[in-house]
Amino acid sequence: AQTVTQSQPEMSVQEAETVTLSCTYDTSESDYYLFWYKQPPSRQMILVIRQEAYKQQNATENRFSVNFQKAAKSFSLKISDSQLGDAAMYFCAYRNRGSTLGRLYFGRGTQLTVWP
Amino acid sequence: GAGVSQSPSNKVTEKGKDVELRCDPISGHTALYWYRQSLGQGLEFLIYFQGNSAPDKSGLPSDRFSAERTGGSVSTLTIQRTQQEDSAVYLCASSLKGRENSNQPQHFGDGTRLSIL
């Protein structure tokens, strides 16, 4: 079974600084997708960034980038130039590719605080 | 609407009562998912609907939980004889095809916060 582990329950960062959130996963599959979702107090899960496992190039979305290490089964999120609006719970998620069941497997989340 | 709509936003009920939670997915999205988020936990998969196929109910925690999706659109999650451990945020998500296009992201609603007294 696939599992996703986020070892940092809480992280904090100064505004304009850079922070990295860690995520590891366990799977026997060779092809899959990885996601980072953000959940502000409004509860809505917002997709931040996604990565296809067959792509070696790390995904980037503006200030957000990932460090995908397939062999190590690691998928960390780097937030550059942190902003107050980045404060939220961040969830790492995994999804099989081509699976008949497109469910996501989530980690327990990392609560990010951004200090002014 | 433009996004996934869930109602009610909050629900407080007494232990033993039945509750119904509603999800209206994004128009055109054939895949619909229900997840449960307990305090301090990640999201726990409950059930998945794909088009007119039989739903995958493998995540439902007990036979008190059921869900249906009428006309391939709106879905209702029903919890019978609620227990205090059912207290959680119930999130619904939808996406384009859940199979061939499994890279299509899931779009989430704002959830229903269920509190069992």
PDB file of N, CA and C in Angstrom, chain A residues 33-99:
ATOM      1  N   TYR A  33       2.065  10.033  -9.755  1.00  0.00           N
ATOM      2  CA  TYR A  33       2.062  11.484  -9.675  1.00  0.00           C
ATOM      3  C   TYR A  33       2.191  11.898  -8.211  1.00  0.00           C
ATOM      4  N   LEU A  34       2.812  13.039  -8.024  1.00  0.00           N
ATOM      5  CA  LEU A  34       2.947  13.610  -6.691  1.00  0.00           C
ATOM      6  C   LEU A  34       2.423  15.037  -6.705  1.00  0.00           C
ATOM      7  N   PHE A  35       1.824  15.429  -5.604  1.00  0.00           N
ATOM      8  CA  PHE A  35       1.189  16.742  -5.509  1.00  0.00           C
ATOM      9  C   PHE A  35       1.506  17.386  -4.161  1.00  0.00           C
ATOM     10  N   TRP A  36       1.498  18.705  -4.172  1.00  0.00           N
ATOM     11  CA  TRP A  36       1.443  19.472  -2.934  1.00  0.00           C
ATOM     12  C   TRP A  36       0.169  20.292  -2.974  1.00  0.00           C
ATOM     13  N   TYR A  37      -0.626  20.163  -1.898  1.00  0.00           N
ATOM     14  CA  TYR A  37      -1.851  20.941  -1.732  1.00  0.00           C
ATOM     15  C   TYR A  37      -1.669  21.870  -0.531  1.00  0.00           C
ATOM     16  N   LYS A  38      -2.316  23.011  -0.627  1.00  0.00           N
ATOM     17  CA  LYS A  38      -2.320  24.002   0.453  1.00  0.00           C
ATOM     18  C   LYS A  38      -3.744  24.102   0.982  1.00  0.00           C
ATOM     19  N   GLN A  39      -3.879  24.120   2.308  1.00  0.00           N
ATOM     20  CA  GLN A  39      -5.196  24.263   2.917  1.00  0.00           C
ATOM     21  C   GLN A  39      -5.184  25.411   3.915  1.00  0.00           C
ATOM     22  N   PRO A  40      -5.670  26.577   3.511  1.00  0.00           N
ATOM     23  CA  PRO A  40      -5.781  27.708   4.441  1.00  0.00           C
ATOM     24  C   PRO A  40      -6.932  27.471   5.411  1.00  0.00           C
ATOM     25  N   PRO A  41      -7.136  28.368   6.366  1.00  0.00           N
ATOM     26  CA  PRO A  41      -8.242  28.193   7.323  1.00  0.00           C
ATOM     27  C   PRO A  41      -9.611  28.060   6.671  1.00  0.00           C
ATOM     28  N   SER A  42      -9.751  28.503   5.467  1.00  0.00           N
ATOM     29  CA  SER A  42     -11.034  28.379   4.765  1.00  0.00           C
ATOM     30  C   SER A  42     -11.379  26.917   4.459  1.00  0.00           C
ATOM     31  N   ARG A  43     -10.434  26.031   4.668  1.00  0.00           N
ATOM     32  CA  ARG A  43     -10.587  24.571   4.497  1.00  0.00           C
ATOM     33  C   ARG A  43     -10.425  24.080   3.070  1.00  0.00           C
ATOM     34  N   GLN A  44     -10.526  24.973   2.081  1.00  0.00           N
ATOM     35  CA  GLN A  44     -10.445  24.487   0.710  1.00  0.00           C
ATOM     36  C   GLN A  44      -9.031  24.020   0.385  1.00  0.00           C
ATOM     37  N   MET A  45      -8.929  22.860  -0.215  1.00  0.00           N
ATOM     38  CA  MET A  45      -7.640  22.319  -0.643  1.00  0.00           C
ATOM     39  C   MET A  45      -7.281  22.922  -2.003  1.00  0.00           C
ATOM     40  N   ILE A  46      -6.137  23.580  -2.054  1.00  0.00           N
ATOM     41  CA  ILE A  46      -5.715  24.265  -3.277  1.00  0.00           C
ATOM     42  C   ILE A  46      -4.461  23.590  -3.805  1.00  0.00           C
ATOM     43  N   LEU A  47      -4.486  23.193  -5.066  1.00  0.00           N
ATOM     44  CA  LEU A  47      -3.314  22.563  -5.665  1.00  0.00           C
ATOM     45  C   LEU A  47      -2.206  23.592  -5.832  1.00  0.00           C
ATOM     46  N   VAL A  48      -1.026  23.278  -5.316  1.00  0.00           N
ATOM     47  CA  VAL A  48       0.123  24.177  -5.407  1.00  0.00           C
ATOM     48  C   VAL A  48       1.015  23.788  -6.577  1.00  0.00           C
ATOM     49  N   ILE A  49       1.325  22.488  -6.654  1.00  0.00           N
ATOM     50  CA  ILE A  49       2.264  22.039  -7.675  1.00  0.00           C
ATOM     51  C   ILE A  49       2.134  20.524  -7.823  1.00  0.00           C
ATOM     52  N   ARG A  50       2.463  19.999  -9.017  1.00  0.00           N
ATOM     53  CA  ARG A  50       2.401  18.560  -9.236  1.00  0.00           C
ATOM     54  C   ARG A  50       3.605  18.114 -10.067  1.00  0.00           C
ATOM     55  N   GLN A  51       3.917  16.833  -9.891  1.00  0.00           N
ATOM     56  CA  GLN A  51       5.101  16.271 -10.541  1.00  0.00           C
ATOM     57  C   GLN A  51       4.752  14.883 -11.070  1.00  0.00           C
ATOM     58  N   GLU A  52       5.103  14.631 -12.333  1.00  0.00           N
ATOM     59  CA  GLU A  52       4.974  13.276 -12.873  1.00  0.00           C
ATOM     60  C   GLU A  52       6.262  12.525 -12.593  1.00  0.00           C
ATOM     61  N   ALA A  53       6.148  11.316 -12.099  1.00  0.00           N
ATOM     62  CA  ALA A  53       7.340  10.562 -11.700  1.00  0.00           C
ATOM     63  C   ALA A  53       8.255  10.238 -12.866  1.00  0.00           C
ATOM     64  N   TYR A  54       7.720  10.159 -14.084  1.00  0.00           N
ATOM     65  CA  TYR A  54       8.553   9.807 -15.234  1.00  0.00           C
ATOM     66  C   TYR A  54       9.365  11.007 -15.737  1.00  0.00           C
ATOM     67  N   LYS A  55       9.091  12.173 -15.210  1.00  0.00           N
ATOM     68  CA  LYS A  55       9.844  13.365 -15.609  1.00  0.00           C
ATOM     69  C   LYS A  55      10.978  13.607 -14.615  1.00  0.00           C
ATOM     70  N   GLN A  56      12.163  13.732 -15.130  1.00  0.00           N
ATOM     71  CA  GLN A  56      13.315  13.980 -14.254  1.00  0.00           C
ATOM     72  C   GLN A  56      13.391  15.436 -13.811  1.00  0.00           C
ATOM     73  N   GLN A  57      12.869  16.322 -14.643  1.00  0.00           N
ATOM     74  CA  GLN A  57      12.958  17.739 -14.322  1.00  0.00           C
ATOM     75  C   GLN A  57      12.007  18.082 -13.196  1.00  0.00           C
ATOM     76  N   ASN A  58      12.498  18.818 -12.223  1.00  0.00           N
ATOM     77  CA  ASN A  58      11.677  19.233 -11.099  1.00  0.00           C
ATOM     78  C   ASN A  58      10.666  20.283 -11.534  1.00  0.00           C
ATOM     79  N   ALA A  59       9.430  20.132 -11.051  1.00  0.00           N
ATOM     80  CA  ALA A  59       8.382  21.087 -11.388  1.00  0.00           C
ATOM     81  C   ALA A  59       8.588  22.405 -10.641  1.00  0.00           C
ATOM     82  N   THR A  60       8.197  23.486 -11.291  1.00  0.00           N
ATOM     83  CA  THR A  60       8.233  24.803 -10.660  1.00  0.00           C
ATOM     84  C   THR A  60       6.959  25.554 -11.024  1.00  0.00           C
ATOM     85  N   GLU A  61       6.484  26.335 -10.063  1.00  0.00           N
ATOM     86  CA  GLU A  61       5.324  27.200 -10.269  1.00  0.00           C
ATOM     87  C   GLU A  61       5.596  28.504  -9.526  1.00  0.00           C
ATOM     88  N   ASN A  62       6.136  29.456 -10.261  1.00  0.00           N
ATOM     89  CA  ASN A  62       6.455  30.763  -9.674  1.00  0.00           C
ATOM     90  C   ASN A  62       7.388  30.588  -8.475  1.00  0.00           C
ATOM     91  N   ARG A  63       6.935  30.925  -7.269  1.00  0.00           N
ATOM     92  CA  ARG A  63       7.810  30.860  -6.097  1.00  0.00           C
ATOM     93  C   ARG A  63       7.909  29.454  -5.509  1.00  0.00           C
ATOM     94  N   PHE A  64       7.161  28.525  -6.069  1.00  0.00           N
ATOM     95  CA  PHE A  64       7.117  27.170  -5.539  1.00  0.00           C
ATOM     96  C   PHE A  64       7.893  26.227  -6.454  1.00  0.00           C
ATOM     97  N   SER A  65       8.728  25.410  -5.875  1.00  0.00           N
ATOM     98  CA  SER A  65       9.451  24.414  -6.646  1.00  0.00           C
ATOM     99  C   SER A  65       9.600  23.154  -5.807  1.00  0.00           C
ATOM    100  N   VAL A  66       9.855  22.045  -6.483  1.00  0.00           N
ATOM    101  CA  VAL A  66      10.024  20.789  -5.767  1.00  0.00           C
ATOM    102  C   VAL A  66      11.413  20.224  -6.027  1.00  0.00           C
ATOM    103  N   ASN A  67      11.840  19.396  -5.082  1.00  0.00           N
ATOM    104  CA  ASN A  67      13.049  18.602  -5.255  1.00  0.00           C
ATOM    105  C   ASN A  67      12.602  17.148  -5.231  1.00  0.00           C
ATOM    106  N   PHE A  68      12.488  16.569  -6.407  1.00  0.00           N
ATOM    107  CA  PHE A  68      11.982  15.208  -6.553  1.00  0.00           C
ATOM    108  C   PHE A  68      13.167  14.261  -6.680  1.00  0.00           C
ATOM    109  N   GLN A  69      13.309  13.382  -5.723  1.00  0.00           N
ATOM    110  CA  GLN A  69      14.374  12.386  -5.719  1.00  0.00           C
ATOM    111  C   GLN A  69      13.708  11.009  -5.764  1.00  0.00           C
ATOM    112  N   LYS A  70      13.572  10.467  -6.991  1.00  0.00           N
ATOM    113  CA  LYS A  70      12.784   9.245  -7.163  1.00  0.00           C
ATOM    114  C   LYS A  70      13.390   8.057  -6.434  1.00  0.00           C
ATOM    115  N   ALA A  71      14.696   7.917  -6.525  1.00  0.00           N
ATOM    116  CA  ALA A  71      15.347   6.773  -5.881  1.00  0.00           C
ATOM    117  C   ALA A  71      15.159   6.814  -4.369  1.00  0.00           C
ATOM    118  N   ALA A  72      15.215   7.993  -3.828  1.00  0.00           N
ATOM    119  CA  ALA A  72      15.051   8.161  -2.384  1.00  0.00           C
ATOM    120  C   ALA A  72      13.579   8.256  -1.992  1.00  0.00           C
ATOM    121  N   LYS A  73      12.686   8.317  -2.966  1.00  0.00           N
ATOM    122  CA  LYS A  73      11.258   8.499  -2.731  1.00  0.00           C
ATOM    123  C   LYS A  73      11.011   9.711  -1.842  1.00  0.00           C
ATOM    124  N   SER A  74      11.580  10.815  -2.301  1.00  0.00           N
ATOM    125  CA  SER A  74      11.476  12.070  -1.572  1.00  0.00           C
ATOM    126  C   SER A  74      10.917  13.143  -2.497  1.00  0.00           C
ATOM    127  N   PHE A  75      10.089  14.004  -1.936  1.00  0.00           N
ATOM    128  CA  PHE A  75       9.396  15.022  -2.743  1.00  0.00           C
ATOM    129  C   PHE A  75       9.203  16.261  -1.876  1.00  0.00           C
ATOM    130  N   SER A  76      10.216  17.097  -1.783  1.00  0.00           N
ATOM    131  CA  SER A  76      10.140  18.265  -0.910  1.00  0.00           C
ATOM    132  C   SER A  76       9.657  19.491  -1.678  1.00  0.00           C
ATOM    133  N   LEU A  77       9.044  20.393  -0.955  1.00  0.00           N
ATOM    134  CA  LEU A  77       8.513  21.636  -1.528  1.00  0.00           C
ATOM    135  C   LEU A  77       9.322  22.811  -1.015  1.00  0.00           C
ATOM    136  N   LYS A  78       9.821  23.630  -1.920  1.00  0.00           N
ATOM    137  CA  LYS A  78      10.541  24.838  -1.537  1.00  0.00           C
ATOM    138  C   LYS A  78       9.696  26.051  -1.893  1.00  0.00           C
ATOM    139  N   ILE A  79       9.516  26.907  -0.885  1.00  0.00           N
ATOM    140  CA  ILE A  79       8.791  28.151  -1.091  1.00  0.00           C
ATOM    141  C   ILE A  79       9.799  29.286  -0.964  1.00  0.00           C
ATOM    142  N   SER A  80       9.984  30.016  -2.034  1.00  0.00           N
ATOM    143  CA  SER A  80      10.923  31.133  -2.048  1.00  0.00           C
ATOM    144  C   SER A  80      10.174  32.436  -1.808  1.00  0.00           C
ATOM    145  N   ASP A  81      10.899  33.423  -1.252  1.00  0.00           N
ATOM    146  CA  ASP A  81      10.298  34.745  -1.025  1.00  0.00           C
ATOM    147  C   ASP A  81       8.933  34.587  -0.341  1.00  0.00           C
ATOM    148  N   SER A  82       8.924  33.926   0.792  1.00  0.00           N
ATOM    149  CA  SER A  82       7.674  33.604   1.486  1.00  0.00           C
ATOM    150  C   SER A  82       6.827  34.850   1.751  1.00  0.00           C
ATOM    151  N   GLN A  83       5.538  34.686   1.610  1.00  0.00           N
ATOM    152  CA  GLN A  83       4.587  35.764   1.827  1.00  0.00           C
ATOM    153  C   GLN A  83       3.608  35.371   2.938  1.00  0.00           C
ATOM    154  N   LEU A  84       3.007  36.384   3.553  1.00  0.00           N
ATOM    155  CA  LEU A  84       2.073  36.113   4.648  1.00  0.00           C
ATOM    156  C   LEU A  84       0.941  35.202   4.183  1.00  0.00           C
ATOM    157  N   GLY A  85       0.555  35.344   2.932  1.00  0.00           N
ATOM    158  CA  GLY A  85      -0.529  34.530   2.385  1.00  0.00           C
ATOM    159  C   GLY A  85      -0.160  33.074   2.174  1.00  0.00           C
ATOM    160  N   ASP A  86       1.111  32.757   2.345  1.00  0.00           N
ATOM    161  CA  ASP A  86       1.522  31.353   2.215  1.00  0.00           C
ATOM    162  C   ASP A  86       1.229  30.556   3.479  1.00  0.00           C
ATOM    163  N   ALA A  87       0.900  31.230   4.543  1.00  0.00           N
ATOM    164  CA  ALA A  87       0.605  30.538   5.793  1.00  0.00           C
ATOM    165  C   ALA A  87      -0.609  29.641   5.616  1.00  0.00           C
ATOM    166  N   ALA A  88      -0.418  28.361   5.902  1.00  0.00           N
ATOM    167  CA  ALA A  88      -1.485  27.379   5.690  1.00  0.00           C
ATOM    168  C   ALA A  88      -0.970  26.018   6.114  1.00  0.00           C
ATOM    169  N   MET A  89      -1.852  25.014   6.034  1.00  0.00           N
ATOM    170  CA  MET A  89      -1.441  23.623   6.174  1.00  0.00           C
ATOM    171  C   MET A  89      -1.100  23.116   4.780  1.00  0.00           C
ATOM    172  N   TYR A  90       0.054  22.463   4.663  1.00  0.00           N
ATOM    173  CA  TYR A  90       0.481  21.929   3.379  1.00  0.00           C
ATOM    174  C   TYR A  90       0.464  20.404   3.430  1.00  0.00           C
ATOM    175  N   PHE A  91      -0.172  19.816   2.423  1.00  0.00           N
ATOM    176  CA  PHE A  91      -0.274  18.367   2.331  1.00  0.00           C
ATOM    177  C   PHE A  91       0.442  17.861   1.096  1.00  0.00           C
ATOM    178  N   CYS A  92       1.223  16.827   1.296  1.00  0.00           N
ATOM    179  CA  CYS A  92       1.852  16.104   0.208  1.00  0.00           C
ATOM    180  C   CYS A  92       0.917  14.949  -0.164  1.00  0.00           C
ATOM    181  N   ALA A  93       0.778  14.677  -1.451  1.00  0.00           N
ATOM    182  CA  ALA A  93      -0.146  13.620  -1.868  1.00  0.00           C
ATOM    183  C   ALA A  93       0.429  12.821  -3.031  1.00  0.00           C
ATOM    184  N   TYR A  94       0.008  11.570  -3.097  1.00  0.00           N
ATOM    185  CA  TYR A  94       0.489  10.616  -4.103  1.00  0.00           C
ATOM    186  C   TYR A  94      -0.711  10.040  -4.844  1.00  0.00           C
ATOM    187  N   ARG A  95      -0.506   9.746  -6.129  1.00  0.00           N
ATOM    188  CA  ARG A  95      -1.573   9.136  -6.913  1.00  0.00           C
ATOM    189  C   ARG A  95      -0.963   8.202  -7.937  1.00  0.00           C
ATOM    190  N   ASN A  96      -1.490   6.990  -8.041  1.00  0.00           N
ATOM    191  CA  ASN A  96      -0.994   6.066  -9.057  1.00  0.00           C
ATOM    192  C   ASN A  96      -1.332   6.584 -10.445  1.00  0.00           C
ATOM    193  N   ARG A  97      -0.499   6.253 -11.412  1.00  0.00           N
ATOM    194  CA  ARG A  97      -0.765   6.617 -12.797  1.00  0.00           C
ATOM    195  C   ARG A  97      -1.475   5.462 -13.475  1.00  0.00           C
ATOM    196  N   GLY A  98      -2.536   5.804 -14.212  1.00  0.00           N
ATOM    197  CA  GLY A  98      -3.229   4.774 -14.957  1.00  0.00           C
ATOM    198  C   GLY A  98      -4.002   3.820 -14.096  1.00  0.00           C
ATOM    199  N   SER A  99      -4.164   4.182 -12.826  1.00  0.00           N
ATOM    200  CA  SER A  99      -4.906   3.305 -11.931  1.00  0.00           C
ATOM    201  C   SER A  99      -6.401   3.442 -12.176  1.00  0.00           C
TER     202      SER A  99
END
